[in-house]
Structures are given as C-alpha cells and as structure tokens.
Coordinates of C-alpha atoms and ligand atoms in Angstrom, one line a residue:
X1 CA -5.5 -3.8 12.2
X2 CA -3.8 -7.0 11.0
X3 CA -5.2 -7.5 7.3
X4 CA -4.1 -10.3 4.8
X5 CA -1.7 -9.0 2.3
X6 CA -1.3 -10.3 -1.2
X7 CA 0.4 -13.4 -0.9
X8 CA 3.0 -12.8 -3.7
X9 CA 3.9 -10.0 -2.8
X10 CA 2.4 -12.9 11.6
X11 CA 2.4 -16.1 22.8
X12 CA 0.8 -15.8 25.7
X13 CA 3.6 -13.6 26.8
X14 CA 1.5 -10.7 29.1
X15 CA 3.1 -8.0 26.9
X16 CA 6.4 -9.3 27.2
X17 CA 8.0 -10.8 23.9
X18 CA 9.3 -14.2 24.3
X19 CA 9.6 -15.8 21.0
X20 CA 10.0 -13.0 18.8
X21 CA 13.9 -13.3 18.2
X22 CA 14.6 -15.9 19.7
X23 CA 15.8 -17.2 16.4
X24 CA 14.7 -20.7 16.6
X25 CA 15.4 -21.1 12.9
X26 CA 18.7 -19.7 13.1
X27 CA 20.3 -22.1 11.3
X28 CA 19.0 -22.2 8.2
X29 CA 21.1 -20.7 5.1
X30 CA 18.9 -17.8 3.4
X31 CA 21.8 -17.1 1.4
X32 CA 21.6 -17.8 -2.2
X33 CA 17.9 -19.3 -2.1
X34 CA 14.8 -18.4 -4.2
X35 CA 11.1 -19.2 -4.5
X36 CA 8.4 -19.6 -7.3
X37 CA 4.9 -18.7 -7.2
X38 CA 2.8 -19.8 -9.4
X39 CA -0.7 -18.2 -10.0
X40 CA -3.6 -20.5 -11.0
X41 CA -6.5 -17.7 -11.5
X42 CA -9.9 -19.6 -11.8
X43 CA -12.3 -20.1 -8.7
X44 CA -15.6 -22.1 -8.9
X45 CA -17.5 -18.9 -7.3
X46 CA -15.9 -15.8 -5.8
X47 CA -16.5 -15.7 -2.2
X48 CA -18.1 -12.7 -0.9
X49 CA -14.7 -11.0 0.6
X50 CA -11.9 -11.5 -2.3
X51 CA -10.2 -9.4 -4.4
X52 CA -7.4 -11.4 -5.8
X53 CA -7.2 -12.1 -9.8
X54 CA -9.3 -15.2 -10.9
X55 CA -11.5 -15.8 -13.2
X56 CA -15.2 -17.8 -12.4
X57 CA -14.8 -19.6 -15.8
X58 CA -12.5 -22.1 -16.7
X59 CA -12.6 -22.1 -20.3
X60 CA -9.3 -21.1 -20.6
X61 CA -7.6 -23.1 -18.6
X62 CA -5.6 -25.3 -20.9
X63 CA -4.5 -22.1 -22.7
X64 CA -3.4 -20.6 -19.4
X65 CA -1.3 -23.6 -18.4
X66 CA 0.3 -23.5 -22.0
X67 CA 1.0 -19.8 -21.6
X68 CA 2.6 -20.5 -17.6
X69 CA 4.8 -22.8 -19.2
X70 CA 6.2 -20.5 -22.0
X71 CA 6.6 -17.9 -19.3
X72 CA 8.8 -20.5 -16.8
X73 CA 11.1 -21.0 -20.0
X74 CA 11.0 -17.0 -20.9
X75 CA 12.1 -15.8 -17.3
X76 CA 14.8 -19.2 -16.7
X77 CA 17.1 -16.3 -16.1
X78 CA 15.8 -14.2 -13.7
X79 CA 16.9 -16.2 -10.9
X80 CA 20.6 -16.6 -11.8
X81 CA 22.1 -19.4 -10.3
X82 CA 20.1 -19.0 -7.4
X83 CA 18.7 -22.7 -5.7
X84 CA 14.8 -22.3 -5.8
X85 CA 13.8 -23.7 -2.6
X86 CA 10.4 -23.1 -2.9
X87 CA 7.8 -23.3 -5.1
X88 CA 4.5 -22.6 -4.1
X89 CA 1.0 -22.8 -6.3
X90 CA -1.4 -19.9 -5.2
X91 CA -4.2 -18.1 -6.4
X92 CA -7.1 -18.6 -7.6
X93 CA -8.0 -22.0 -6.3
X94 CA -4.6 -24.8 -7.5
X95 CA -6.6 -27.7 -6.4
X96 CA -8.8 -26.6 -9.6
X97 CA -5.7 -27.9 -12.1
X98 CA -5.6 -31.6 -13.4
X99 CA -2.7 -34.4 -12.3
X100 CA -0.9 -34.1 -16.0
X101 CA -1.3 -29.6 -15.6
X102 CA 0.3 -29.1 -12.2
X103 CA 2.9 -32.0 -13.5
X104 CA 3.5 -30.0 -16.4
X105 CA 4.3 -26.8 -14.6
X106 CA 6.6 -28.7 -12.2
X107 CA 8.6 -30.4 -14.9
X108 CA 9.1 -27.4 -16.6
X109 CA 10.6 -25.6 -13.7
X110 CA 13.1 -28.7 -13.1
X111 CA 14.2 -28.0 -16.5
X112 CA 14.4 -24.2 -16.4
X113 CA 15.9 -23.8 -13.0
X114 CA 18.3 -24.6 -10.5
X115 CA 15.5 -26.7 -7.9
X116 CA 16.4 -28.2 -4.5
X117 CA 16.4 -31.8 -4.1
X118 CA 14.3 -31.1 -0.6
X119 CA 12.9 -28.3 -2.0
X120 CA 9.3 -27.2 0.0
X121 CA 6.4 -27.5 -2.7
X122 CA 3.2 -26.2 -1.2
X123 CA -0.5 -26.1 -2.9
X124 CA -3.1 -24.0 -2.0
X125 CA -6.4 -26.4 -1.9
X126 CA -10.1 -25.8 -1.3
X127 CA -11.5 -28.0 0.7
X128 CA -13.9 -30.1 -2.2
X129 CA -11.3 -30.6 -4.3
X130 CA -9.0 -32.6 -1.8
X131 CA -10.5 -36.4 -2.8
X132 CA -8.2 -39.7 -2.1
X133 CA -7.0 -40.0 -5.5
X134 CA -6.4 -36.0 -5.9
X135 CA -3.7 -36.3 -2.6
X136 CA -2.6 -39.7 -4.0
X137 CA -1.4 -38.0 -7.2
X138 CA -0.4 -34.3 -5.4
X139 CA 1.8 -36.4 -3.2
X140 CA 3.1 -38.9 -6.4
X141 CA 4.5 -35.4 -8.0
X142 CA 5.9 -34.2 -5.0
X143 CA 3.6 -31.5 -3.3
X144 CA 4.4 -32.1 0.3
X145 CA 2.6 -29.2 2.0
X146 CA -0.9 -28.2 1.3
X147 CA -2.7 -24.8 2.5
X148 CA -6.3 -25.7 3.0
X149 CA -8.5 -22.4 2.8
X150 CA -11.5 -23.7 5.4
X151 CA -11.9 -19.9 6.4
X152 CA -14.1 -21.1 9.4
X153 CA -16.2 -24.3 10.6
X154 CA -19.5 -22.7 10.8
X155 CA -21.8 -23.3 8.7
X156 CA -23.1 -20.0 9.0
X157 CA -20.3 -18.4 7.9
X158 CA -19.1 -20.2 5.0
X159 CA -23.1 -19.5 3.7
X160 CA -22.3 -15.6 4.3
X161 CA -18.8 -15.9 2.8
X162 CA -20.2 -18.1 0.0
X163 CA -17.6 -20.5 0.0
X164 CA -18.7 -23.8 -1.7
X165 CA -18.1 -26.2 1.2
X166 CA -19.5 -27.1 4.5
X167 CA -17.9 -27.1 8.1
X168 CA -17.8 -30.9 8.1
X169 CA -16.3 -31.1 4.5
X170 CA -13.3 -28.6 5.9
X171 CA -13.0 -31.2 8.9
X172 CA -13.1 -33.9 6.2
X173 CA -10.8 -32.6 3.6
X174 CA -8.2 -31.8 6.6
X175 CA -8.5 -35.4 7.9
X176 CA -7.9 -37.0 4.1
X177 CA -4.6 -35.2 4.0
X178 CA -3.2 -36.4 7.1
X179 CA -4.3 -39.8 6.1
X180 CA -2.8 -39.7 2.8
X181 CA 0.4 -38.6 4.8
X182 CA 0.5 -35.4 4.2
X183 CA 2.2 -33.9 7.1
X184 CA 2.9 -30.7 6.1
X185 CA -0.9 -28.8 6.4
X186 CA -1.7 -25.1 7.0
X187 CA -5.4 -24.1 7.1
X188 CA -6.5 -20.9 7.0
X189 CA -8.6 -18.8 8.9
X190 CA -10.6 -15.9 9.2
X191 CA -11.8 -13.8 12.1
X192 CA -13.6 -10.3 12.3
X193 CA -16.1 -11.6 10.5
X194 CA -19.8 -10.8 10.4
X195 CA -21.8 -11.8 13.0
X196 CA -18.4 -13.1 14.8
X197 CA -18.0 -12.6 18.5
X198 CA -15.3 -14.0 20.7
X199 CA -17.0 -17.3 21.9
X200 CA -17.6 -17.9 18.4
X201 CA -14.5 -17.2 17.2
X202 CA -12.4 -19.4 20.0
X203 CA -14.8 -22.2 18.5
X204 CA -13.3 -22.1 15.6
X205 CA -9.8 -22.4 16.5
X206 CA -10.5 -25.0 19.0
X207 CA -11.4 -27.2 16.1
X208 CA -8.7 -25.9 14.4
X209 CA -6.1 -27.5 17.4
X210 CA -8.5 -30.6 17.5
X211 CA -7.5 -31.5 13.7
X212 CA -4.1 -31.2 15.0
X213 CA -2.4 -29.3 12.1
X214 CA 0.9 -28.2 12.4
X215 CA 0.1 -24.4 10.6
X216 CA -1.7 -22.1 10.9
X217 CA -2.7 -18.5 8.8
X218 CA -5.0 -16.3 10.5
X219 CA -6.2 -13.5 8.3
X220 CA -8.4 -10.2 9.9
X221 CA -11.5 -9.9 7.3
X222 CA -10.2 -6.8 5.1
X223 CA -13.1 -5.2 3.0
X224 CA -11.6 -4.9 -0.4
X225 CA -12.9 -3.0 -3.2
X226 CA -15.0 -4.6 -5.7
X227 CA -16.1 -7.6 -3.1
X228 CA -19.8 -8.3 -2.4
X229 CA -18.9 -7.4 1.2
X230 CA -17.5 -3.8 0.1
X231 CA -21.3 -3.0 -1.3
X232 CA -23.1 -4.7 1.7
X233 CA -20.9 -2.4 3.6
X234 CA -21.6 0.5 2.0
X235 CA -25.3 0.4 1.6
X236 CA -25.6 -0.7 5.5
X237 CA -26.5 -4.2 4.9
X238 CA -24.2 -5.6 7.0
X239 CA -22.7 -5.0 10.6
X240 CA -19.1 -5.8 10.6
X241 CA -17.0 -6.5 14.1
X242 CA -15.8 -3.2 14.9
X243 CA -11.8 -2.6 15.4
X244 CA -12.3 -3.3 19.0
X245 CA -13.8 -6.4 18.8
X246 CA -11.2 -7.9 16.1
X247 CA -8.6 -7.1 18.5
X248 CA -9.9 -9.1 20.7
X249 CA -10.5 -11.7 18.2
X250 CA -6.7 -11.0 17.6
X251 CA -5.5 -11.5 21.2
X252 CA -7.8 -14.7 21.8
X253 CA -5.5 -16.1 18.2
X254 CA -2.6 -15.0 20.1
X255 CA -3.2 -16.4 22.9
X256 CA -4.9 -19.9 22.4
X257 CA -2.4 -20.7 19.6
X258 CA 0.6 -20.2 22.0
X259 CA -1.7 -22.0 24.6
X260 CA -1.5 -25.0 21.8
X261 CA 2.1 -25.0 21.2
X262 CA 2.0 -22.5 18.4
X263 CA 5.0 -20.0 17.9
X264 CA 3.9 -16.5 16.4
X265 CA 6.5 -16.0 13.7
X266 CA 4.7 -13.3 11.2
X267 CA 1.5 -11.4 12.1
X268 CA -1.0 -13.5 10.7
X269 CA 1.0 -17.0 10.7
X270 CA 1.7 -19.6 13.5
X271 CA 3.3 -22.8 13.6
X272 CA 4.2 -25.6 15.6
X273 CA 8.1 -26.0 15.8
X274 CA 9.6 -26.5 12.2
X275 CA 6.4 -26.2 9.9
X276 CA 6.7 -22.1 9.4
X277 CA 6.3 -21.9 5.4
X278 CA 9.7 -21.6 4.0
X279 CA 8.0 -19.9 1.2
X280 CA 6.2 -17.1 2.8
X281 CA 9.1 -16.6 5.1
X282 CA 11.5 -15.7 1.6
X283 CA 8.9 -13.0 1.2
X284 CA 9.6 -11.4 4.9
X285 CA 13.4 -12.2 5.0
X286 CA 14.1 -10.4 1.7
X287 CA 14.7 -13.4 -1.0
X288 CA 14.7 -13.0 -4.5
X289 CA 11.3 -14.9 -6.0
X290 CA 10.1 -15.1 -9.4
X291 CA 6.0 -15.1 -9.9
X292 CA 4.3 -16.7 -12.8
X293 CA 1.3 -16.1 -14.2
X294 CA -1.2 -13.5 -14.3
X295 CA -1.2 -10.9 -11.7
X296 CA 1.8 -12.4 -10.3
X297 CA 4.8 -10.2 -8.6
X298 CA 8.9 -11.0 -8.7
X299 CA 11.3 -9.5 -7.1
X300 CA 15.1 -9.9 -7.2
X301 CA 16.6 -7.6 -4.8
X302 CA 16.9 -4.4 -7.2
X303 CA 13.6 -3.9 -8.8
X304 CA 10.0 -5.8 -8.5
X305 CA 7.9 -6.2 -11.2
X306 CA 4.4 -7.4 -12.0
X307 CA 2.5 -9.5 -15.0
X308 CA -0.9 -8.4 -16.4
X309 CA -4.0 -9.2 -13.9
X310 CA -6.2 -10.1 -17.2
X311 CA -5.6 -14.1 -18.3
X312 CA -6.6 -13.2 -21.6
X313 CA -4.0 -10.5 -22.3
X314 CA -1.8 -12.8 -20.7
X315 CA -2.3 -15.5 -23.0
X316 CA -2.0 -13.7 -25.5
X317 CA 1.3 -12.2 -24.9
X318 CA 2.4 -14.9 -24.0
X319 CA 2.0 -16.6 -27.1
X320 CA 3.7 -13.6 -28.9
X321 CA 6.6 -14.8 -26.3
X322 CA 6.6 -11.6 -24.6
X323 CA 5.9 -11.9 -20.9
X324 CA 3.5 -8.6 -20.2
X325 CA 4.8 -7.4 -17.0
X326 CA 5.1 -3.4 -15.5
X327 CA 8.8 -3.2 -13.7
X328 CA 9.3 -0.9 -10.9
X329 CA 13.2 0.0 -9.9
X330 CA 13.5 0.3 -6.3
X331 CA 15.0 3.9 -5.0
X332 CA 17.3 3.0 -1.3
X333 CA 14.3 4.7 0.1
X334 CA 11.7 1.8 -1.2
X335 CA 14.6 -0.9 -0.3
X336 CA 14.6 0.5 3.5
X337 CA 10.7 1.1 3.3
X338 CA 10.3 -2.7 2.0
X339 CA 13.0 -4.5 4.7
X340 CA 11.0 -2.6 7.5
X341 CA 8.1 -3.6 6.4
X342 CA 8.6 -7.2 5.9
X343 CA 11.2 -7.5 9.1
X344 CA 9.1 -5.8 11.8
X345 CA 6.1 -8.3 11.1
X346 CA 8.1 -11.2 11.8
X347 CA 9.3 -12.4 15.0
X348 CA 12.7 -12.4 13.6
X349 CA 12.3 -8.6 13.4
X350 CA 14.4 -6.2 11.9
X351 CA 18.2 -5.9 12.4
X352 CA 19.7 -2.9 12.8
X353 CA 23.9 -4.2 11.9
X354 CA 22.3 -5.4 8.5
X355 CA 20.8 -2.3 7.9
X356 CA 23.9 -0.4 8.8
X357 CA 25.7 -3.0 6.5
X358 CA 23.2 -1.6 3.7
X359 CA 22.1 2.0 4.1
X360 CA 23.6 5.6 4.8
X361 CA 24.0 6.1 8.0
X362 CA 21.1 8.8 7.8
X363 CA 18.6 6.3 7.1
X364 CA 20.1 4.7 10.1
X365 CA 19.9 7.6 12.3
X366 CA 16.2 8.5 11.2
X367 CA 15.3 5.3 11.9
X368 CA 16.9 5.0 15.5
X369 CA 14.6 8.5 16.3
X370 CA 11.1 7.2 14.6
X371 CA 12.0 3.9 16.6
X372 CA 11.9 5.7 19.8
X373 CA 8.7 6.5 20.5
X374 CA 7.6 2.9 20.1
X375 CA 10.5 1.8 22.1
X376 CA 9.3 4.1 25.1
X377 CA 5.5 3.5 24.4
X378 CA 6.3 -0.3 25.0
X379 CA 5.3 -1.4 21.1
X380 CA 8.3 -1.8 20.3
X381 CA 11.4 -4.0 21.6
X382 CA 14.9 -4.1 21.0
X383 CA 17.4 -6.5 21.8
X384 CA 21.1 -7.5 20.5
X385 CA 20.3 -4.1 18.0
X386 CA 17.0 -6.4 16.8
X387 CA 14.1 -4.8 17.0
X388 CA 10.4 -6.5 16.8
X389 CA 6.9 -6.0 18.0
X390 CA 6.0 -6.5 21.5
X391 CA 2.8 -8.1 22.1
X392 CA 1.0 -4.7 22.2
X393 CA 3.0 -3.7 19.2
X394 CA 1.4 -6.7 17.3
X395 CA -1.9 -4.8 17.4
X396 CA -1.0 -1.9 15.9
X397 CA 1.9 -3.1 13.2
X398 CA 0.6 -2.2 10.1
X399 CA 0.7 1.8 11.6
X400 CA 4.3 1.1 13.4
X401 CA 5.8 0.1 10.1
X402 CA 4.6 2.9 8.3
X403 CA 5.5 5.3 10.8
X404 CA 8.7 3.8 10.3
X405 CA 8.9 4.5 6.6
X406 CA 11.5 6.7 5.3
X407 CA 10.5 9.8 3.1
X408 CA 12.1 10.2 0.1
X409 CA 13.9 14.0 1.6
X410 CA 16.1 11.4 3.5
X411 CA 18.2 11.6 1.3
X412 CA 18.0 14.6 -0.4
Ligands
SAM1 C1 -6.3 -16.0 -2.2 S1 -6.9 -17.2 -1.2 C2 -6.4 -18.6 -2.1 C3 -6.8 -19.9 -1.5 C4 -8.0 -20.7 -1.9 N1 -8.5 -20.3 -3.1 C5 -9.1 -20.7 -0.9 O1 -9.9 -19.8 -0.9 O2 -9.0 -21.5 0.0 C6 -5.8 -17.2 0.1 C7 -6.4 -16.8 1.5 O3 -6.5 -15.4 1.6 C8 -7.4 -15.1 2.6 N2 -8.2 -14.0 2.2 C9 -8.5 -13.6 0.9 N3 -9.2 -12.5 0.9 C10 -9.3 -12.0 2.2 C11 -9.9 -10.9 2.9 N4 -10.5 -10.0 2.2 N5 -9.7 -10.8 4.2 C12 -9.0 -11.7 4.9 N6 -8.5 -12.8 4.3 C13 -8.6 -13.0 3.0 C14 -8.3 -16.4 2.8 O4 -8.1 -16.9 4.1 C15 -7.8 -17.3 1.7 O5 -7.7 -18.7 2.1
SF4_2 S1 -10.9 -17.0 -1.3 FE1 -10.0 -18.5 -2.7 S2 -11.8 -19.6 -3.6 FE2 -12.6 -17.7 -2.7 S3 -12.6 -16.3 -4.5 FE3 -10.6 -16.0 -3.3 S4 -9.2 -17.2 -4.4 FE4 -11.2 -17.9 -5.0

C-alpha cells in the first residue's frame, strides 16, 4: 500500500495513464539546483501515529537553533556551487520556532550558500500555531508556501489521532493563510484511518476542495514502531481499515482529486497546475540536498548520509564543531535501486536513455526483463522509453519498485 515515507529522505483515467509523462513541467532546469531541509524536532504532544524525531519538551530549543546554525556554517561546502532552490523547514512541528529563530536560520543560509533570488521556502505548520501576526511575520521573512498538517476534519479523528486542534480550527488556520496572501498552501491528509470508511473519507476531501488549496499530500496511515497506534494494534484494541478498504480510500483520492483539477504527480501528492512542491520533487528527480539538524538525511549524488536522531547528542557535537552524522557510499547497485525508486512514483517516471546514459548495460538489460511482467500485467506503462505506473500500477507501487530493484550479483 501507499505509506508516507520520511520526508528527508504521489486522474480519473479508467486505468489508462493520462498525465503521468506528460511532462507538464518540462521546462524547468533541474540541472545544477539543490535544496535544504531543515529539521525542527519538538512537538506539543505526539500524535498517536508518528514516528519521526521530535522531542515533547522544548527546553532546548534555543540550544538547538544555536547548534542548526553552527551546522549551516560547518556543511557551507557540501553543496558546491550548486543554486539552492529550495529550502524547506520540516519536522517536528516549524510553526513551534519564534520570528527572530526561523530568521536566524534563514540568514545564515544566505550567507553560507549560493540561494535563489525566487527560491521556493516552504514551512511545515500545525494548524494552532498559524495566528495573523505568525503569517504576517512568516511572510515578512520570506516563507511563501506553508504545509498545513490538518490530517482530517473530523472531530473524531483528530481526538483518536491526538492532534491538538479541532476540524474548524484546520478550516480556520487554512482560511488565515490565504487571507494573509499566502498562495502557496499544501495540507495534508490522511486516510486508512480507524473507524474510516469511504463516505467518510470523500467527506474529508470535499472540504479539502471547498478551502480551495492548490496542494495537496495524501498519506495511507502506516503503523510505525514505537507509536501508540503500533500497541493498540497489537493488543487488539483497535480495528484498522483493512488493505482493501484503503485502496479504495486510495482510488476515491485518485479519483475526486483529478475530478477537482488535481494532477497526480508522486503517489501521495497532487496539485493544481504549477503548485507541485519544488522541494519534494528534488527528492524524486535525483537532486543533491543537504539536511540540517537532528535526524536529518543529505545526499549529493555519490553517497547519503545521516545526523544523530538525539537533539542532545546533537547539541553537543555540535558545539565541539563536529557535525555527528553516519555516511553511507552508494554502490551503482544502490544508485540504480534509488533512481527507480524515486522515478517510478512520480508521474514523470523513470527514463530508460538516462539510465542507459548512467549504468552498464546489464543493469539495463535486467531491468528491461523485471519490467516486463508489469508491462504485460498492465501496471506498468512505457512510452518514448519512459516508463511509469498505470493507474492499477499506482496501487501496488511500493512492491513494483522493489521488484525492480537490482541485486547486488548484477554485477558480479
Ligand atoms: C512529520 S509530519 C510534520 C508536520 C507537522 N508536525 C504536522 O503534524 O502537521 C508530516 C506529515 O507526515 C504525515 N505522517 C506522519 N506519520 C504518518 C503515518 N504514520 N502515517 C501516515 N502519515 C503520516 C502526516 O500527514 C504529517 O502531516
Ligand atoms: S504528526 Fe507532526 S505534530 Fe504530530 S507528532 Fe508527528 S511531527 Fe509532531
């Protein structure tokens, strides 16, 4: 099933695809370009589903900021020359840091890098935090795209998710963006949720469509380790949707966003025309990004690497000037592996001359036979030597792209 993957590091078409490749975007430069992401790990509460790295207590926030600004100046050189294009505040709840703290961070990445006069700054927000004067100041030091996290309007649900807003404070905090002319918003969702059924579900997204956002991100609930949910699961406590019904859940999303003018572009991600996240889109179209922060992931092409998921080690470290990070060099096999991963979730898919342009051409060759199945089983489509998911494809994508995966014997 379609499950929300860590952020740092997807048309009412009757199975036929229609907007996959068509390459509306086609004309933007991906050459040369970078990203930022910035990980701000405090929460209020943890909601009941969430795994990612945040801490419940804020007590050491100033000494966290301090320590994100040593590490923009320690890493200024990871990106090269690269133009960062992006920069994009997630985590952890961003909407948590102060005016003068998330001006901070921003004036120390001017300094330290290479930034794009139109460059796409995005913020992810929970719902409470978003007052006037908050989206005054956001909007004064150049944030000009939000990602709201309302999760669902109903009541009901945000209770069982323990999220610390209501449905009408979502609606609220949605509406107070676009009047502070914000026009940029994404809001997220999630479906498969307990108690969930279909009527419910299209409920949601219809008031989704009626705030009249331009983005959306629709995540499938994924039980993670270590959640609330994962022990209510185990001990029986709760029913979940089974993997029937969050298909279904999936095809309604599939099918009322393209109803609403939405184009599909990445499995869980939907926009109208021109609003797809520039940032997120660097992730699945192979561009180099540089993470800060605790738990936070870079990549540049050759190797990926990852900072402590502890904000106390990280401070720490960082205050020795050493930035505490694992670093993983990638084998051709993991290149291959990560390009079909990232490629065959979007609608821009994956392209078989810039593989060949790449990679041996055994890889190529094993990948033309594990492709064929899913070519003949109608999952998979290719056109121009592009290859994406057809609609039936999109149900099943995480297993397609890891039946596409290379073994390392390839190239033994
Ligand atoms: C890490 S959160 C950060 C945003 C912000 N703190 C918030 O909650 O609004 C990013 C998004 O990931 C999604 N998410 C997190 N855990 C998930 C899970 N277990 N299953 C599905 N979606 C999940 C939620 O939609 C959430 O808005
Ligand atoms: S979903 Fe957002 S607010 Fe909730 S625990 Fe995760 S990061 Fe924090």
């Amino acid at each position: 099933m379609l499950r929300k993957s860590a952020d740092n590091p997807y048309t009412k078409n009757n199975g036929e695809q229609t907007n996959f490749h068509s390459k509306p975007f086609a004309n933007l430069s991906f050459l040369l370009m970078a990203g930022i992401y910035i990980h701000i790990p405090f929460c209020t509460q943890k909601c009941h589903y969430c795994n990612f790295h945040f801490s419940t207590s804020l007590a050491q926030k100033h000494d966290l900021v301090k320590a994100l600004l040593q590490e923009i100046s320690l890493q200024k050189n990871y990106l090269q020359d690269e133009t960062v294009e992006t920069i994009y505040f997630g985590g952890g709840t961003p909407s948590l840091l102060a005016e003068n703290e998330w001006n901070a961070i921003l004036k120390s990445i001017q300094e330290n890098f290479a930034v794009s006069p139109n460059a796409e700054i995005t913020l992810e927000a929970n719902p409470t935090d978003l007052t006037t004067d908050t989206l005054y100041a956001m909007k004064k030091s150049g944030v000009n795209r939000l990602s709201i996290g309302i999760q669902s309007f109903d009541d009901e649900d945000l209770k069982r998710l323990n999220r610390n807003h209501s449905s009408q404070e979502g609606i609220d905090s949605v509406k107070r963006a676009q009047d502070s002319q914000m026009e940029n918003i994404s809001i997220d969702l999630i479906y498969g949720l307990p108690e969930m059924n279909s009527a419910k579900w299209r409920n949601n997204m219809q008031q989704a469509f009626s705030l009249n956002v331009p983005h959306l991100s629709s995540y499938c609930l994924t039980i993670e380790k270590n959640t609330f949910f994962y022990h209510q699961k185990i001990n029986k406590k709760i029913t979940f949707p089974d993997d029937e019904e969050t298909a279904l859940q999936f095809e309604d999303l599939m099918d009322e966003t393209a109803a609403n003018g939405f184009l599909h572009y990445e499995i869980s991600n939907f926009c109208k025309p021109g609003f797809f996240s520039k940032h997120n889109s660097s992730y699945w179209k192979n561009i180099s990004y540089l993470g800060i922060g605790p738990s936070a992931h870079s990549y540049n092409h050759h190797s990926r690497q990852w900072n402590v998921a502890n904000n106390s080690l990280y401070i720490k470290s960082l205050g020795e000037k050493i930035v505490p990070l694992e670093k993983e060099v990638l084998t051709p096999v993991q290149k291959f592996n990560e390009r079909i991963l990232t490629g065959i979730r979007t609608m821009w898919g994956v392209d078989e001359n810039e593989l060949k342009n790449i990679f041996s051409e055994k890889f190529i060759s094993r990948f033309k036979k594990q492709t064929q199945p899913y070519l003949e089983s109608g999952h998979l489509i290719c056109s121009e030597n592009i290859y994406s998911l057809t609609r039936n494809g999109k149900l099943v994508a995480d297993r397609i792209a890891s039946d596409l995966f290379l073994d390392d014997d390839v190239i033994a």
